[in-house]
Short mmCIF file of C-alpha atoms and ligand atoms in Angstrom, two decimals:
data_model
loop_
_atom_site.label_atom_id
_atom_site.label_comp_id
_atom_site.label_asym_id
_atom_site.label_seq_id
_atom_site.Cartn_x
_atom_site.Cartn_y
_atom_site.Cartn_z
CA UNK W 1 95.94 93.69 125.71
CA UNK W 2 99.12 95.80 124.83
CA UNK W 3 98.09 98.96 125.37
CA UNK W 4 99.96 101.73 123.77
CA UNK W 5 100.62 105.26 124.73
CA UNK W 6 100.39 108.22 122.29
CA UNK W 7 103.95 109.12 123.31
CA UNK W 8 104.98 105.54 122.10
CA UNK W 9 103.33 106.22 119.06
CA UNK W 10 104.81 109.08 118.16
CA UNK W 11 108.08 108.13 119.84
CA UNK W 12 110.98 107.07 117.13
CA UNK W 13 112.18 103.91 119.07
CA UNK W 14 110.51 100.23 117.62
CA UNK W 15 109.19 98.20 120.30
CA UNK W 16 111.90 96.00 121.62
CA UNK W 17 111.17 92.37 121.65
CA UNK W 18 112.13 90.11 123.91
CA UNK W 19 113.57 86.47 122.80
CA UNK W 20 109.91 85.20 125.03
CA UNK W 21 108.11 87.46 122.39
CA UNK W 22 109.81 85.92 119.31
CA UNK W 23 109.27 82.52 120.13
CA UNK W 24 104.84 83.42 120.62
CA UNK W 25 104.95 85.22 117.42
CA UNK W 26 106.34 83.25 114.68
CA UNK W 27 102.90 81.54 114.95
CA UNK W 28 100.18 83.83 113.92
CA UNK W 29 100.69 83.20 110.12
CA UNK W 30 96.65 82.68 110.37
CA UNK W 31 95.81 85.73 111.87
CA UNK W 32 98.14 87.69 109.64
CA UNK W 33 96.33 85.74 106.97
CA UNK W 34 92.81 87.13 107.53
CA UNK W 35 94.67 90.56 107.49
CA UNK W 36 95.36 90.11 103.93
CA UNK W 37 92.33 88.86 103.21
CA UNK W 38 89.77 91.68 104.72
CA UNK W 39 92.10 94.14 103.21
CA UNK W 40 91.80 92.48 99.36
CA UNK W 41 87.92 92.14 100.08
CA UNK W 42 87.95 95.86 101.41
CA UNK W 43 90.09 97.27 98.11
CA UNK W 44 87.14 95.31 96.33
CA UNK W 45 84.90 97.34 97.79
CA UNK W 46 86.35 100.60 96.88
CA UNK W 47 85.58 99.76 92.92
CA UNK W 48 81.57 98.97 94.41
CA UNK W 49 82.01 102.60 95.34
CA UNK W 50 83.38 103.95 91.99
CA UNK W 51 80.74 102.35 90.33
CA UNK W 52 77.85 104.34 92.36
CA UNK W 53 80.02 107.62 91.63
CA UNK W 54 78.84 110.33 89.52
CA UNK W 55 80.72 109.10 86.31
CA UNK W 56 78.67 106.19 86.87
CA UNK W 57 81.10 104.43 84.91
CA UNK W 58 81.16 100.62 85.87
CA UNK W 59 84.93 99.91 87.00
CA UNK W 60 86.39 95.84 86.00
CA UNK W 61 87.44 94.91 89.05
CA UNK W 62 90.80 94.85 89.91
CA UNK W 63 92.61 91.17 89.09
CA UNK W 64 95.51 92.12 91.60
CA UNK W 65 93.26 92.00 94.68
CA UNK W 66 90.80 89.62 93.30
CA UNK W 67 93.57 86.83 93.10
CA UNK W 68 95.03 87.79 96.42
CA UNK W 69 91.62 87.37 98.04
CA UNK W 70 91.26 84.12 96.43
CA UNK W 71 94.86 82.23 97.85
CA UNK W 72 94.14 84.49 101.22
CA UNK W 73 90.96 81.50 101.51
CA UNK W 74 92.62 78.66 99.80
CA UNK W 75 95.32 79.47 102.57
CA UNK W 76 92.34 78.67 105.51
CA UNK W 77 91.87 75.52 103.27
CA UNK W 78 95.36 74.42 103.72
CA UNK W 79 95.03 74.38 107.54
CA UNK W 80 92.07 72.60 108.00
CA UNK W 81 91.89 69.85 110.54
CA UNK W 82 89.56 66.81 110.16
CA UNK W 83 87.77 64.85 107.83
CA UNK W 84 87.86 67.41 104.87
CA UNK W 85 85.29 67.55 102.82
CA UNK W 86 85.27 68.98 99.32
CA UNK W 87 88.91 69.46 99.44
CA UNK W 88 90.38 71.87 96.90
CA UNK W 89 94.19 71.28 98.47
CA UNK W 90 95.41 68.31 96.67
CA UNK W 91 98.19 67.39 99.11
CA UNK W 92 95.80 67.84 102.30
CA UNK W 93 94.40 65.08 103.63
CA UNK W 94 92.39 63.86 107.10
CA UNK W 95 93.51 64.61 109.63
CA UNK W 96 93.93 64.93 113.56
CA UNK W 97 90.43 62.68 113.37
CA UNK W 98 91.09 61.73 117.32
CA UNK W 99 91.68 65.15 118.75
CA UNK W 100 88.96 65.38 121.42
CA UNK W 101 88.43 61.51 121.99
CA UNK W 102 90.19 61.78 125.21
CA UNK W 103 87.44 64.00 126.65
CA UNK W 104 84.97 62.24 124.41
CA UNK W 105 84.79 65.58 122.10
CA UNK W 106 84.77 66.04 118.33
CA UNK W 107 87.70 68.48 118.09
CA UNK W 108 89.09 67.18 114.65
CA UNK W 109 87.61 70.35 113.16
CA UNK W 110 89.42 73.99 113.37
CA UNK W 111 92.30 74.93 111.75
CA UNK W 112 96.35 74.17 112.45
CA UNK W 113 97.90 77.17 113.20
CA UNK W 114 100.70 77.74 111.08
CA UNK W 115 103.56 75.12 110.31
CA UNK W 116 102.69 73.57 113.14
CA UNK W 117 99.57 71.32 113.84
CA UNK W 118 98.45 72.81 117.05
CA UNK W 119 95.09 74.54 117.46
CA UNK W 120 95.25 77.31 119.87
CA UNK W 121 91.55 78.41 120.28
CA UNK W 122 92.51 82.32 121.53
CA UNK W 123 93.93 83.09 117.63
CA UNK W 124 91.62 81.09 115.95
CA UNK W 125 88.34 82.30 117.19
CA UNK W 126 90.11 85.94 116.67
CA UNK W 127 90.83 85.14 113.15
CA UNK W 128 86.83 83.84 113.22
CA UNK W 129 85.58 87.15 114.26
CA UNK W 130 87.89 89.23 111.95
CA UNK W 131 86.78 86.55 108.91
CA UNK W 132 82.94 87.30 110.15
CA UNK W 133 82.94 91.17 110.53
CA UNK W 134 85.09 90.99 107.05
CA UNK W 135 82.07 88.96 105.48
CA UNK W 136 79.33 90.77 107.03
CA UNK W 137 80.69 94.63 105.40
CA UNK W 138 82.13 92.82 102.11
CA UNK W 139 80.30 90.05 101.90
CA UNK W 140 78.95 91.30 98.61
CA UNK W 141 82.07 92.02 97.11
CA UNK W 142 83.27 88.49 97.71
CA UNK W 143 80.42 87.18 96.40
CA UNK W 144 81.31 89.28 93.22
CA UNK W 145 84.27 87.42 92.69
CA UNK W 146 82.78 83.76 93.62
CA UNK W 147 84.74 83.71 97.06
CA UNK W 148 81.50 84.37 99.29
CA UNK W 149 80.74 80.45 99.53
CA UNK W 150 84.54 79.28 100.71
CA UNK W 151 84.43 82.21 103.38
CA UNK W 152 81.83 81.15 104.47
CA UNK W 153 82.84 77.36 104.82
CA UNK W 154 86.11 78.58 106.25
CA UNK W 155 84.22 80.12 109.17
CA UNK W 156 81.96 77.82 109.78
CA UNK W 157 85.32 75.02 109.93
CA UNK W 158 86.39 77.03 112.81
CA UNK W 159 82.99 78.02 114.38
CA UNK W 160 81.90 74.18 114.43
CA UNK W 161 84.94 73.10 116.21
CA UNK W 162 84.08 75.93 118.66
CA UNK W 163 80.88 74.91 119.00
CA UNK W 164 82.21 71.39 120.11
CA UNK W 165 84.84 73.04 122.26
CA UNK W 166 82.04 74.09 124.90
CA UNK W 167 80.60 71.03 125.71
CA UNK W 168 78.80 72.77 129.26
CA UNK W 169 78.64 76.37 130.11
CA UNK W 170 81.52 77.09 132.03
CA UNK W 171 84.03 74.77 130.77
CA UNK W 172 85.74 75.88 126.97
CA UNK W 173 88.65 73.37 125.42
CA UNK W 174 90.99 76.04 123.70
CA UNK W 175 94.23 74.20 122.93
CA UNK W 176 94.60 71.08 120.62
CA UNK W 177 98.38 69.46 120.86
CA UNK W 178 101.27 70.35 122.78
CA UNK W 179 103.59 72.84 121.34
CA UNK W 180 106.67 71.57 123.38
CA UNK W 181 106.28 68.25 121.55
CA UNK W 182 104.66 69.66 118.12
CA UNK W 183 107.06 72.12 117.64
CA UNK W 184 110.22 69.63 117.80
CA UNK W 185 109.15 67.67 114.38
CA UNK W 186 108.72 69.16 110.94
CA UNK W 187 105.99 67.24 109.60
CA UNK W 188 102.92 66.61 107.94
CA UNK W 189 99.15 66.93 109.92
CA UNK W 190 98.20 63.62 108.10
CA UNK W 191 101.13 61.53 109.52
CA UNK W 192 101.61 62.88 112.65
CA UNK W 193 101.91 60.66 116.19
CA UNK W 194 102.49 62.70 118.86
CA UNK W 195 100.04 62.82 121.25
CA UNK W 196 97.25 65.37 121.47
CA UNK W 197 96.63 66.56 125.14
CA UNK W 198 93.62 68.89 125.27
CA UNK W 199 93.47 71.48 127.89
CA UNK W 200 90.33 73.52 129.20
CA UNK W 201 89.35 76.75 131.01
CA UNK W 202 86.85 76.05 133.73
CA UNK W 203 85.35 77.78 137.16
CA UNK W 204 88.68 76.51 138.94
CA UNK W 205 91.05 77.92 135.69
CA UNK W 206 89.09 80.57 134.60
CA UNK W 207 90.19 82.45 131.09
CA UNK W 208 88.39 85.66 130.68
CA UNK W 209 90.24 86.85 127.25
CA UNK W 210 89.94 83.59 125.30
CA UNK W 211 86.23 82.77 126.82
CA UNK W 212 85.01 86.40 125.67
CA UNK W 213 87.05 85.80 122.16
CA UNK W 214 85.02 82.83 121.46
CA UNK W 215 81.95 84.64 122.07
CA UNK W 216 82.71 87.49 120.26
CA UNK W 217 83.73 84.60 117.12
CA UNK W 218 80.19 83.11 117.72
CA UNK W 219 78.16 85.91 118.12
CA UNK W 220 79.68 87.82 114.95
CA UNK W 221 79.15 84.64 112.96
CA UNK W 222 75.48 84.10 114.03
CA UNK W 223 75.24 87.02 112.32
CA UNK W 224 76.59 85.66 109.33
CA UNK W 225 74.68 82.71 109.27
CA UNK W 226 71.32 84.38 110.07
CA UNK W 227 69.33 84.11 107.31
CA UNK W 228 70.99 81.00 105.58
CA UNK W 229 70.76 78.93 108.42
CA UNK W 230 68.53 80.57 111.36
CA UNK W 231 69.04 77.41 113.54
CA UNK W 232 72.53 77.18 112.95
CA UNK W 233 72.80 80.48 113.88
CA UNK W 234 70.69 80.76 117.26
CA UNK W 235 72.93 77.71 118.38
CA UNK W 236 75.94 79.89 117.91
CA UNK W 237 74.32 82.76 120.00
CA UNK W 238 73.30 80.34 122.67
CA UNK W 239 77.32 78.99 123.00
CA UNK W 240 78.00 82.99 122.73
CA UNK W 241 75.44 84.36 125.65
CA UNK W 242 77.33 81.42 127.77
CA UNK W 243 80.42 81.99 127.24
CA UNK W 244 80.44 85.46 127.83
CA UNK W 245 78.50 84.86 131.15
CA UNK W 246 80.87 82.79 131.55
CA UNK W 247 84.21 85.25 131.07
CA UNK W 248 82.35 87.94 132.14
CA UNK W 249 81.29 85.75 136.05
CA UNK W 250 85.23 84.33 136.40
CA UNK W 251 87.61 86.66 136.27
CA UNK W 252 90.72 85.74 135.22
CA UNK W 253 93.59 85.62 132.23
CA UNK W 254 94.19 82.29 131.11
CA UNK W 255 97.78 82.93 131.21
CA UNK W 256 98.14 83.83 134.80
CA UNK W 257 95.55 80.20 135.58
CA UNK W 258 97.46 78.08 133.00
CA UNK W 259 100.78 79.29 132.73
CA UNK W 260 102.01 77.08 130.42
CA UNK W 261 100.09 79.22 127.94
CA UNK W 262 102.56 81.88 128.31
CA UNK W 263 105.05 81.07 125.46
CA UNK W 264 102.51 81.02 123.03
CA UNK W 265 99.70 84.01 122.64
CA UNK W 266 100.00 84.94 126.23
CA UNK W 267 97.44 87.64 126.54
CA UNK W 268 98.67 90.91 128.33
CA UNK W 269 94.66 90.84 129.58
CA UNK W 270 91.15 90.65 129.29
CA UNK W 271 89.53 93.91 129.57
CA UNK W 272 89.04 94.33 125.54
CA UNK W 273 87.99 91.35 124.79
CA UNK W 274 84.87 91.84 127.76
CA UNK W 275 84.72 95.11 125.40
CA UNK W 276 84.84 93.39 122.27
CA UNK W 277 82.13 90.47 122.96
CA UNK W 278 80.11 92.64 124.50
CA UNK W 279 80.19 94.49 121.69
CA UNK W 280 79.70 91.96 118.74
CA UNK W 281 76.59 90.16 121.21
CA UNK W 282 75.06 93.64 121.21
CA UNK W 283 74.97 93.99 117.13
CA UNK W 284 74.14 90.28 116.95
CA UNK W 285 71.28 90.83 119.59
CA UNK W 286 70.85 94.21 119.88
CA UNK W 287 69.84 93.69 123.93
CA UNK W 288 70.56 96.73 125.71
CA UNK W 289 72.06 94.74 128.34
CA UNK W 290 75.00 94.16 126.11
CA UNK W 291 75.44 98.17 125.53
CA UNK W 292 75.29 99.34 129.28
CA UNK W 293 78.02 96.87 129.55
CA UNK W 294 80.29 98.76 126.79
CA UNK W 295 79.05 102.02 128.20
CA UNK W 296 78.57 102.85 131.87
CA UNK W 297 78.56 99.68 133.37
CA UNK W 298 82.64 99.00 131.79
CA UNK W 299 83.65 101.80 129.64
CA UNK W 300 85.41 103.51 132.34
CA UNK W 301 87.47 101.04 133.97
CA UNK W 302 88.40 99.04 130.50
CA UNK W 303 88.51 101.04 127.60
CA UNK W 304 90.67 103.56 127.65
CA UNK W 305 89.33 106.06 126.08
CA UNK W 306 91.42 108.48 124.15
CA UNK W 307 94.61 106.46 124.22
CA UNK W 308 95.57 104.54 120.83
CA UNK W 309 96.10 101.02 120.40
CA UNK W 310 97.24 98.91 117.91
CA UNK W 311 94.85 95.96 116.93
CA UNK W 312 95.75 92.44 116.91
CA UNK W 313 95.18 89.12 118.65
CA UNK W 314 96.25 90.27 121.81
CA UNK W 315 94.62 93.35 122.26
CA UNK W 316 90.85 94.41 120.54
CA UNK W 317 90.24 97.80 122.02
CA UNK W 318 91.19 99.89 118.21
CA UNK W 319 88.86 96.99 116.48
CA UNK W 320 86.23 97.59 119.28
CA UNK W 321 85.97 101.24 118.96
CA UNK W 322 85.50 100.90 114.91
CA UNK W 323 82.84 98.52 115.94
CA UNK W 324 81.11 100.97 118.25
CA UNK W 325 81.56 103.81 115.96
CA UNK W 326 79.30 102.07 113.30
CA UNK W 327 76.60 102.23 115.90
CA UNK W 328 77.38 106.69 115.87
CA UNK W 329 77.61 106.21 112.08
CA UNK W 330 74.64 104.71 111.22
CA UNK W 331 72.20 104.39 114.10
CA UNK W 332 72.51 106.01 117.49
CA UNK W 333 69.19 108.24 117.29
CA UNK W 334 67.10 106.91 119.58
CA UNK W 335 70.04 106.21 122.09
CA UNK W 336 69.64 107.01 125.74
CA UNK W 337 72.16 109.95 126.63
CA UNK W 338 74.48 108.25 128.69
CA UNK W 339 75.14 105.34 126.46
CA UNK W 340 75.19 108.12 123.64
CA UNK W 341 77.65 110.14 124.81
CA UNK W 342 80.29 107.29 125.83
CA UNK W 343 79.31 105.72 122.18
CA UNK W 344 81.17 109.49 120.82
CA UNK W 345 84.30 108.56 123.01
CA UNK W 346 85.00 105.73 121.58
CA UNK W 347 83.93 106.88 117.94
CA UNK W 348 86.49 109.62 119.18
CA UNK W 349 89.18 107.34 120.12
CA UNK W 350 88.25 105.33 116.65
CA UNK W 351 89.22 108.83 115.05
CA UNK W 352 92.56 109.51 117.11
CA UNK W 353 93.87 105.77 115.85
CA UNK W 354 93.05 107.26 111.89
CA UNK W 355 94.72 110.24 112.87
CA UNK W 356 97.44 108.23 113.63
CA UNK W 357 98.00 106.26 110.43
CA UNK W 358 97.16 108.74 107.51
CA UNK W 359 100.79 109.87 106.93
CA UNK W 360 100.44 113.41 106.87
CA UNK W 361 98.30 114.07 109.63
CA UNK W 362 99.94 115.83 112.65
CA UNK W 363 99.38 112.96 115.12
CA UNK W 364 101.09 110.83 112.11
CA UNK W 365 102.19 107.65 114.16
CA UNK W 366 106.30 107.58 113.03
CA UNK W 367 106.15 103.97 113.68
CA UNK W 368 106.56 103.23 110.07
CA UNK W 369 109.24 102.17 107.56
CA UNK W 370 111.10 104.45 105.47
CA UNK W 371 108.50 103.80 102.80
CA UNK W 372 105.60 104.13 104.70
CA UNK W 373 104.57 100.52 106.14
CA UNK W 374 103.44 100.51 109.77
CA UNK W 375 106.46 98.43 111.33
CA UNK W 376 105.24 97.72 114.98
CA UNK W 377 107.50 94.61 116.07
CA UNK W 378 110.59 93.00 114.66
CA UNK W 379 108.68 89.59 114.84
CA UNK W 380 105.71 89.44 112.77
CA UNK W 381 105.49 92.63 111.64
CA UNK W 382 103.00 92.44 108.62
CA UNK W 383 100.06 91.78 111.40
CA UNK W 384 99.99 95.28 112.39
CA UNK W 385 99.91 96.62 108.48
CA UNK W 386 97.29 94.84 107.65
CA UNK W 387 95.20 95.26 110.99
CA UNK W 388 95.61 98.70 110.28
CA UNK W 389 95.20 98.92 106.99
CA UNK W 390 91.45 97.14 107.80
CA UNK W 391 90.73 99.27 110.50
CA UNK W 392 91.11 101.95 107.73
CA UNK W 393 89.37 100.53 104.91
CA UNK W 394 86.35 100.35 107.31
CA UNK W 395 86.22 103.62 108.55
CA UNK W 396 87.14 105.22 105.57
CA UNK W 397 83.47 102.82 104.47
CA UNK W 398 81.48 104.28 107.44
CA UNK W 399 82.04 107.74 105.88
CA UNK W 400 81.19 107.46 102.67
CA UNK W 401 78.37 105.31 103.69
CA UNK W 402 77.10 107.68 106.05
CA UNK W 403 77.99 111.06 104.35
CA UNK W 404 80.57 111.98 106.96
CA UNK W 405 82.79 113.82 104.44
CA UNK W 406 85.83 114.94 106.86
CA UNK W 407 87.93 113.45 109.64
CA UNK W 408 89.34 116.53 111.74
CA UNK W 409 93.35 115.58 112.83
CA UNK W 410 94.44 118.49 115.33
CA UNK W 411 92.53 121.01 112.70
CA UNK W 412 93.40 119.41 109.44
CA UNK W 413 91.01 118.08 107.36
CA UNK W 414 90.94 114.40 105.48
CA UNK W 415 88.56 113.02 103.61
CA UNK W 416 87.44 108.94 103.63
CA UNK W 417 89.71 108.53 99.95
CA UNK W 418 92.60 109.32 102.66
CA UNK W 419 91.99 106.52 104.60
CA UNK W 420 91.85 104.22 101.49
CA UNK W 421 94.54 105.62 100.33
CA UNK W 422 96.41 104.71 103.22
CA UNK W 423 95.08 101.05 103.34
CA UNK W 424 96.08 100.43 99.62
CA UNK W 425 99.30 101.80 100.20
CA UNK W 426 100.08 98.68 103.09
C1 LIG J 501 89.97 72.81 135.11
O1 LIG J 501 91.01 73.26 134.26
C2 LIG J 501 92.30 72.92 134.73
C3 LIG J 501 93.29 73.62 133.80
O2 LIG J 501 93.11 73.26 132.46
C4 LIG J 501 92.46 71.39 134.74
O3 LIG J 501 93.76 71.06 135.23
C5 LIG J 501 91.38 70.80 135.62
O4 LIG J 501 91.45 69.39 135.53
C6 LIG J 501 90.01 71.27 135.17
N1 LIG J 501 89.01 70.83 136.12
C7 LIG J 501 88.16 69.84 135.86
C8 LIG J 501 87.18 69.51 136.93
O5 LIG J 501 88.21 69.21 134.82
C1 LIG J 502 102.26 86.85 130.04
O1 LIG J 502 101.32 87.86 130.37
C2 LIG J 502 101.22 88.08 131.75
C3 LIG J 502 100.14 89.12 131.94
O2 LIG J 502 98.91 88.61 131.56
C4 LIG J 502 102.54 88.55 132.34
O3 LIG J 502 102.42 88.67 133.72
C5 LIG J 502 103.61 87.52 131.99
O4 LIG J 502 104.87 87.99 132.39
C6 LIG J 502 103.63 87.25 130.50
N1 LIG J 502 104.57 86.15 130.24
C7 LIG J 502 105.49 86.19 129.28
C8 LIG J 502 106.32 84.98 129.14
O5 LIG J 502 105.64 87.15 128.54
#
C-alpha cells in the first residue's frame, strides 16, 4: 500500500520513480484495462440517469463509450489462458494447457498479464474484484449494450482459475511462469516452451496482501453470481471465508517471504487489502463479524483515516472507503454506534479523496497534467486516471442515488454532475 500524504498531493513535484519501479509497472496493461472499462460502463450509466430526469426524455446511448466498453472485454478475451472456449479472438488459441500439472492443479485458466504470458495472481484477482464491483453497480447498463454476458465470462475465467489456485486452506498458488525467463522471448502463449514453475503462499511463506486480494475477488464475485448460479457462488464464498482466515491468521507480505516477487507488483503492504476483503465478505455476507473487523477491531491501526490515497493494485484503502461509504449511503440505520461512527470516517476520508480530484475544489490535488489528467507516475500513468475517474463515477452514483445533493470541499459546495464531470473529462 503506497500511502500518500495530503502534502504530496498538493505538493507540485511527480513522484520519482525508480528504474526497480519501471521495470514492475510496464505490466499492469490488465489492470489499467478494467480502468477503462468501469469508467465506459459508468459514463453508460450517466445516460440511465438522464433518462429518469425530469425531461424524461429517453437519451440514445452514447456510441463513443459503448464501443470502448466493448474492445475494453474483447481485450480480457485476448489474454485468456487455457482451453478457450467460444473464442471470439481469431488469432488466440489454447494455451498454457499444463500450467498446474506439476502440483497436479488445473491452472490453464486465468488470464496472461500483458505481453507477457505470466499469470501473477495479486493483479489478476484485483482486476477480478474491480471487474465484479463494476458489474454489480452497472451491470444493467452493460447488459443494455449486450456486454453483460462476456463480463461475466471474463470474471468467471479468472475466478475459476482462482478457485483451482487454493487447493487446501492455507496454501494459495499466485504466480504462473517465471518472468526472468518469460520476459527474455517475444512470443506467442500458444507456442511457448519455457517452463512454467508455480509458486505458492503457505503457513511457512505467508502472503497477507495477495491472500486477502483473492478473497476480496471471490467474495465480490459470489455476489455476482448469486442468483444465476447459487452453488457456484457459495463455493466462491467458501474459498473467500478461507482465505481471508487465512491472510488475516499469517501475517505477512508476500514480498518480504518470497522475495523474488519484488520486481514485479511488490506490494508496499497488507493492511488495505485486510480492509478491503473484509469489506467485500461483509456486503457479500453481511456477518457482523466482517464489520467489527473494518471498524473497531482494525480501523485504527490500518486505515488511515483522513489521509488520501490513490487507488490501484498496490494499495485499496481510496477503493475501500467508497465501498464503506455505500453502506452510510444507503443503509447504516440500524448500525450499532461504534461501527456507525467509524463507517462516517471513512465515508469522510471517501469525501477528502473527491475533494481532491474535482479541479476547482480548494484541496484540488495539482498532481495533474496541464490539461487536467491525473498524472501520478512516469510509468504507467493512465492507471491512476482511470482509478480515479471510477472512484468518481461511483460516488458521484451514491449521491444521486441516495439524494445527497452536495459534497462540502473546505466550504465550497459541488454537486454529484461535478464528479461526473470530472470522470468524463479523464
Ligand atoms: C511454502 O511456500 C514456499 C514459498 O513458495 C515454498 O518454497 C515451500 O516449498 C512451500 N511449502 C510447502 C510445504 O510446500
Ligand atoms: C518491496 O516492498 C517492500 C515492502 O513491502 C520493501 O521493503 C522493498 O524494498 C520493496 N522492493 C523493491 C524492489 O522495491
Amino acid at each position: 500500500m503506497k500511502r500518500i500524504s495530503e502534502a504530496e498531493m498538493g505538493g507540485k513535484q511527480a513522484e520519482t520513480s525508480n528504474p526497480r519501479d519501471r521495470g514492475s509497472s510496464i505490466w499492469c496493461l490488465l489492470v489499467l484495462v478494467i480502468g477503462a472499462l468501469v469508467v465506459t460502463a459508468a459514463a453508460l450509466t450517466i445516460l440511465k440517469y438522464l433518462h429518469f430526469s425530469k425531461n424524461n426524455e429517453a437519451h440514445p446511448i452514447n456510441k463513443k463509450y459503448a464501443d470502448a466498453l466493448e474492445l475494453a472485454l474483447q481485450f480480457f478475451d485476448v489474454q485468456k489462458s487455457g482451453k478457450l472456449v467460444d473464442n471470439r479472438i481469431p488469432w488466440r488459441g489454447d494455451s498454457g494447457l499444463q500450467d498446474g500439472s506439476e502440483e497436479n492443479l488445473d491452472l490453464s485458466k486465468g488470464m496472461y498479464d500483458a505481453g507477457d504470458a505470466i499469470k501473477f495472481g495479486f493483479p489478476m484477482a484485483f482486476t477480478a474484484t474491480v471487474l465484479s464491483w463494476s458489474i454489480l453497480e452497472y451491470g444493467d447498463q452493460m447488459n443494455a449494450v449486450k456486454q453483460l454476458g462476456y463480463a461475466y465470462n471474463c470474471l468467471r475465467w479468472i475466478t475459476d482459475y482462482l478457485i483451482n489456485s487454493h487447493p487446501s486452506e492455507n496454501v494459495l498458488y499466485f504466480q504462473v511462469g517465471d518472468p526472468g525467463l518469460d520476459h527474455k522471448c517475444w512470443e506467442r502463449p500458444e507456442t511457448m516452451t519455457e517452463r512454467r514453475p508455480v509458486t505458492q503462499v503457505n503457513t511457512s511463506f505467508p502472503g497477507t496482501e495477495v491472500a486477502a486480494e483473492t478473497a476480496a475477488a471471490l467474495a465480490s464475485a459470489s455476489l455476482v453470481f448469486k442468483e444465476n448460479d447459487p452453488d457456484y457462488s457459495s463455493s466462491l464464498l467458501t474459498h473467500a471465508r478461507q482465505l481471508f482466515t487465512f491472510a488475516d491468521t499469517y501475517r505477512a507480505s508476500y514480498s518480504i517471504s518470497i522475495p523474488q516477487v519484488q520486481g514485479f507488483y511488490n506490494s508496499t503492504g497488507y493492511g488495505d487489502e485486510l480492509l478491503w476483503a473484509a469489506s467485500w465478505l461483509y456486503h457479500a455476507t453481511r456477518d457482523d463479524s466482517y464489520l467489527r473487523y473494518v471498524t473497531e477491531l482494525n480501523g485504527q491501526r490500518f486505515a488511515n483515516m483522513e489521509i488520501t490515497t490513490w487507488f490501484s493494485w498496490d494499495d485499496k484503502l481510496a477503493g475501500t472507503q467508497v465501498l464503506l461509504s455505500r453502506i452510510i449511503f444507503f443503509g447504516a440505520k440500524d448500525m450499532p454506534t461504534v461501527e456507525n461512527l467509524d463507517l462516517q470516517m471513512y465515508r469522510k476520508t471517501a469525501e477528502l479523496v473527491m475533494c481532491g480530484l474535482l479541479p476547482d475544489s480548494p484541496t484540488a490535488t495539482s498532481r495533474r497534467t496541464d490539461g487536467g489528467l491525473i498524472w501520478i507516475t512516469e510509468w504507467n500513468p493512465l492507471q491512476h486516471a482511470v482509478a480515479s475517474a471510477f472512484l468518481a463515477v461511483l460516488y458521484s452514483d451514491y449521491m444521486l442515488t441516495s439524494q445527497t445533493e452536495t459534497l462540502y470541499c473546505s466550504g465550497n459546495s459541488y454537486k454529484p454532475d461535478d464528479l461526473r464531470n470530472f470522470a468524463i473529462s479523464q
